[in-house]
CSV table of C-alpha atoms in Angstrom, one decimal:
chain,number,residue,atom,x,y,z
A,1,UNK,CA,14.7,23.2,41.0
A,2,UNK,CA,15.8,20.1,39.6
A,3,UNK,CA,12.8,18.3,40.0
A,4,UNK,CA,11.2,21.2,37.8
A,5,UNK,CA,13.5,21.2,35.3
A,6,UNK,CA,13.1,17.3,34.7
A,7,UNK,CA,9.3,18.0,34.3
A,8,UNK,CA,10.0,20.9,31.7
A,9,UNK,CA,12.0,18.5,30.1
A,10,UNK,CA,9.3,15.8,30.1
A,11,UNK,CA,6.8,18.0,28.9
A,12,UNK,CA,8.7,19.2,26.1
A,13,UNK,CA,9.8,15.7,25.0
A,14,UNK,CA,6.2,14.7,25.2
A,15,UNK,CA,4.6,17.1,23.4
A,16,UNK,CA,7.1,17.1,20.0
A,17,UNK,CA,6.0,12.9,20.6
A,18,UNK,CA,2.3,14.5,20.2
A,19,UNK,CA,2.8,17.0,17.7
A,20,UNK,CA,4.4,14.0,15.8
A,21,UNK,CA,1.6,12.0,16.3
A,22,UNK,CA,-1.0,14.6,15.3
A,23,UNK,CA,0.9,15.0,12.4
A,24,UNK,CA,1.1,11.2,11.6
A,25,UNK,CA,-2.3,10.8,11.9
A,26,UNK,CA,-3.0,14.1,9.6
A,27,UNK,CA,-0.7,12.4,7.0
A,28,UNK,CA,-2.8,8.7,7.2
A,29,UNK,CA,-6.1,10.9,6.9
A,30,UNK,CA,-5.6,13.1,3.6
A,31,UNK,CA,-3.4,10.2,2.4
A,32,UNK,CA,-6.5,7.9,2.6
A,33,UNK,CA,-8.7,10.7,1.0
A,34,UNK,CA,-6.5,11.2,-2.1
A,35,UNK,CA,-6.4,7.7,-2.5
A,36,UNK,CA,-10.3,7.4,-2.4
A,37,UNK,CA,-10.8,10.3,-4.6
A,38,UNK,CA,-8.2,8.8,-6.9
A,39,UNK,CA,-9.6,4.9,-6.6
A,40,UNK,CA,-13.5,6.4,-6.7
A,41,UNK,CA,-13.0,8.2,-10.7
A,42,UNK,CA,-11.7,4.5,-11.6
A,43,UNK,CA,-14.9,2.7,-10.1
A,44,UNK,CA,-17.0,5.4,-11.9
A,45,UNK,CA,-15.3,4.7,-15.2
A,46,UNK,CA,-14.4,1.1,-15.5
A,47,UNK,CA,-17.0,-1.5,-16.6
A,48,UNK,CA,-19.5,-2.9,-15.5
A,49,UNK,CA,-21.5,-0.9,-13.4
A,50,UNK,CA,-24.3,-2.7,-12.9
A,51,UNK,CA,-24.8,-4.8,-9.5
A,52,UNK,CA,-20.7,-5.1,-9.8
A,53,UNK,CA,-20.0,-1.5,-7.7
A,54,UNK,CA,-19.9,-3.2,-4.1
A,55,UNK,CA,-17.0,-5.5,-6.0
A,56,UNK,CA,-15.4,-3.0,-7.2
A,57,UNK,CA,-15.1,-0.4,-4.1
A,58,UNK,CA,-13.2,-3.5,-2.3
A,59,UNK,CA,-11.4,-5.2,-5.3
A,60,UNK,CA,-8.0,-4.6,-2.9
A,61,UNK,CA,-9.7,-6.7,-0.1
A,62,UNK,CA,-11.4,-9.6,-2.2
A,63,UNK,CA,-7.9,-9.9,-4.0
A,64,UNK,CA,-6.1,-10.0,-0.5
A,65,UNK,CA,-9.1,-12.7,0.9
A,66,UNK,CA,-8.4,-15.0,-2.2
A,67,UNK,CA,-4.8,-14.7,-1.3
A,68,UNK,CA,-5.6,-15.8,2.3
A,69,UNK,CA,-7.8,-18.3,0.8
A,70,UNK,CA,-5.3,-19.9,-1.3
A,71,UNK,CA,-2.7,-19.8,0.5
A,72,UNK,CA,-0.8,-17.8,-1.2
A,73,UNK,CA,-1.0,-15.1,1.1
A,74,UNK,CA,-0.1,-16.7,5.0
A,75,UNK,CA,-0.9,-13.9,7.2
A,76,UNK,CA,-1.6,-9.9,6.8
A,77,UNK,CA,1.5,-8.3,7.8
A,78,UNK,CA,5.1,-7.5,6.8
A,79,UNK,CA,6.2,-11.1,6.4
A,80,UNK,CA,3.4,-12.0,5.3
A,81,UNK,CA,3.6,-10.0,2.5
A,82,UNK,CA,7.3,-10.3,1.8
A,83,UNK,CA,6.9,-13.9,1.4
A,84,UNK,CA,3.8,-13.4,-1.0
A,85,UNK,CA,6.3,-11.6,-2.9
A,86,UNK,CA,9.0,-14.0,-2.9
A,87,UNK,CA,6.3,-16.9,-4.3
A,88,UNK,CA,5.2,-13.7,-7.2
A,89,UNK,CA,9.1,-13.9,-8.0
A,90,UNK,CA,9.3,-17.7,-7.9
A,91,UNK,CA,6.1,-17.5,-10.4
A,92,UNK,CA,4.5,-19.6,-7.8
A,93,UNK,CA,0.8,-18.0,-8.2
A,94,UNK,CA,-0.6,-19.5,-10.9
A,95,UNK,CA,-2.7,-18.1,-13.8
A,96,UNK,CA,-5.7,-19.9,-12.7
A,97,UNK,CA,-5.7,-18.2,-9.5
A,98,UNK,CA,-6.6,-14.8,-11.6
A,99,UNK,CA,-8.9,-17.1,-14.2
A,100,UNK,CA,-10.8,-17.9,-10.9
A,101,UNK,CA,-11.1,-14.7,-9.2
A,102,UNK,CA,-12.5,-13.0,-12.7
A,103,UNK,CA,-15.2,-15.9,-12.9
A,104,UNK,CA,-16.4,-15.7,-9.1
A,105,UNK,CA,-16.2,-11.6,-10.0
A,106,UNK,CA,-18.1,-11.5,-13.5
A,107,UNK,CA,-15.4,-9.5,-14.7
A,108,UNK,CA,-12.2,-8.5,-15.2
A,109,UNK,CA,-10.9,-6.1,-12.6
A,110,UNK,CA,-7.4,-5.5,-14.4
A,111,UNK,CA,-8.1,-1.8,-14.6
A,112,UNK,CA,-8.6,-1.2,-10.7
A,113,UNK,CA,-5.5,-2.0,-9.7
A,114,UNK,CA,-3.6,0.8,-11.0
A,115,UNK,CA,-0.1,0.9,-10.3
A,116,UNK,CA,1.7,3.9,-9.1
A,117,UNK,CA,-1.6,5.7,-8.6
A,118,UNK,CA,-1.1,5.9,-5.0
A,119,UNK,CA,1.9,7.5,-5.3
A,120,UNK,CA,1.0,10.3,-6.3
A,121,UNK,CA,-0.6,10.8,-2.7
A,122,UNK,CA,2.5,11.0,-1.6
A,123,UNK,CA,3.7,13.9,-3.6
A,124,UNK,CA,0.5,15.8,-2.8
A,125,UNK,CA,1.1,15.5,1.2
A,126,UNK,CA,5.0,16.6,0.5
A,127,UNK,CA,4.4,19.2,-2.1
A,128,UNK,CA,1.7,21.2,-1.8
A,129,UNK,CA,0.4,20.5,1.6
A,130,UNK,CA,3.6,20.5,3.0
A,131,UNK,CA,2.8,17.8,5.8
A,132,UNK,CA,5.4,15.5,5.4
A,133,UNK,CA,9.0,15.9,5.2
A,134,UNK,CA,12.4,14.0,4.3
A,135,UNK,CA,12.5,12.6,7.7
A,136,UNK,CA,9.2,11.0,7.4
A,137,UNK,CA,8.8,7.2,6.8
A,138,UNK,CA,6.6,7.9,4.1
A,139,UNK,CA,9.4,10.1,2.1
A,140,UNK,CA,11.8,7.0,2.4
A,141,UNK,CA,9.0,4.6,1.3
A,142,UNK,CA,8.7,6.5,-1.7
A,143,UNK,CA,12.5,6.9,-2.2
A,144,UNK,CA,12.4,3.0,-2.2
A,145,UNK,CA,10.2,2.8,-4.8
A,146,UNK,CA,11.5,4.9,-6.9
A,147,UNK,CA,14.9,2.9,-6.1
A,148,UNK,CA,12.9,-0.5,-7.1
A,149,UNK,CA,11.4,1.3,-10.2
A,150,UNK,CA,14.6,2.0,-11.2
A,151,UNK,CA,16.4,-1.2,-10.5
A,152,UNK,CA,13.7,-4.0,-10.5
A,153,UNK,CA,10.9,-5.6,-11.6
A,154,UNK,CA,9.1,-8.1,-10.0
A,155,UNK,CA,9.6,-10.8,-12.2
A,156,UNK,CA,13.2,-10.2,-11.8
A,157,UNK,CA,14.2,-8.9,-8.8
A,158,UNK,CA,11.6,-8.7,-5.8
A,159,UNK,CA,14.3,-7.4,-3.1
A,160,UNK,CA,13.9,-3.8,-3.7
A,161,UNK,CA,10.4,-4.3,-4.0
A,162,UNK,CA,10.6,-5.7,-0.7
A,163,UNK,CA,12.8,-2.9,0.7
A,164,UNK,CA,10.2,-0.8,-0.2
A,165,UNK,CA,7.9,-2.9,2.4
A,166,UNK,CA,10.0,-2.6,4.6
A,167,UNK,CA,10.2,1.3,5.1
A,168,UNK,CA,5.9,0.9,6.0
A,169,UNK,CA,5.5,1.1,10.1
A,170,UNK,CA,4.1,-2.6,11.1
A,171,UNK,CA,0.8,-0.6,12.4
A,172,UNK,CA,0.6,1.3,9.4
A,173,UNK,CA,0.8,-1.8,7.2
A,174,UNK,CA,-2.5,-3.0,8.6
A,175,UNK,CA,-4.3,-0.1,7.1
A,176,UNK,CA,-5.0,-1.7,3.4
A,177,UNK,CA,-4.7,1.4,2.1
A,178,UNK,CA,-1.0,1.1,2.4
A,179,UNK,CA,-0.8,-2.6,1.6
A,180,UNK,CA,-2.6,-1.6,-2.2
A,181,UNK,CA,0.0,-0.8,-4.0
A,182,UNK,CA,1.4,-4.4,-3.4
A,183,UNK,CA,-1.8,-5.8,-4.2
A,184,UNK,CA,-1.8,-3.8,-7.2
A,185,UNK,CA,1.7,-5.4,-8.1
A,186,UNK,CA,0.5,-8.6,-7.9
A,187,UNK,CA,-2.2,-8.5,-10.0
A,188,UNK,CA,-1.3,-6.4,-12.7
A,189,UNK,CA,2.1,-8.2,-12.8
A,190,UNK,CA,1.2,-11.8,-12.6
A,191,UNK,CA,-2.5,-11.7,-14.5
């Protein structure tokens, strides 16, 4: 009888893990869409079109691979990212890291990084589709950033900007769909 009730109990425990999980991934999936949706009206509307649309449906990733390139940028993670923000606060990127990246682009991508944009995929998972709650890492990410919009700047102050990294799983920070609102930081900030 004992024996059974341990493997009820196991059962239980591992199926709220998979319901969690489910719901995780759920979250990540209409998450990503909204942000496409979103980041696909700006690619339609911001010039030029022209032999410039592969460029501009990976802006995020050619800013992150000049990072790397640079060395600005040491490695694509957490602290990796925290300390790309600490040299943004130091004002150690220079201008002619952004002069550089608009000449090898052919234009100026200033209007594709659009800050706070993202958010707003938050709100639509919480609010009307009712996936995520307050316990969810995504709620406190968001309560972060409001915190940091609130309280900082990052050319002030890059800790609560860096709080706000910090409330992003390590294996959901390797999805660059969570890492673009940094990226979007960066460049609309610094350029």
């Amino acid at each position: 009888m004992k024996k059974l009730l341990q493997i009820i109990i196991l059962t239980l425990i591992t199926s709220c893990g998979s319901t969690k999980n489910t719901t995780d991934l759920i979250a990540d999936e209409k998450f990503e869409l909204c942000s496409e949706i979103k980041y696909n009206r700006l690619v339609t509307e911001v010039g030029p079109i022209e032999g410039k649309l592969i460029y501009k449906q990976n802006i995020h990733s050619l800013l992150e691979n000049s990072l790397l390139q640079e060395k600005y940028l040491t490695e694509i993670s957490k602290s990796g990212y925290s300390e790309l923000l600490k040299k943004a606060n130091r004002k150690e990127i220079k201008s002619e890291f952004f002069e550089k990246l608009k000449s090898d682009l052919g234009f100026d991508p200033y209007l594709l990084f659009p800050i706070n944009s993202h958010l707003s995929c938050y709100g639509y998972l919480f609010e009307q589709l009712h996936i995520l709650d307050k316990s969810s890492w995504q709620y406190q990410f968001c309560l972060a950033f409001n915190k940091f919009e609130a309280y900082g700047n990052l050319e002030r102050e890059s800790e609560y900007l860096i709080e706000v990294l910090n409330k992003i799983p390590e294996d959901k920070f390797q999805l660059i769909m969570y890492r673009k609102l940094f990226l979007d930081f960066i460049y609309t900030t610094l350029n």
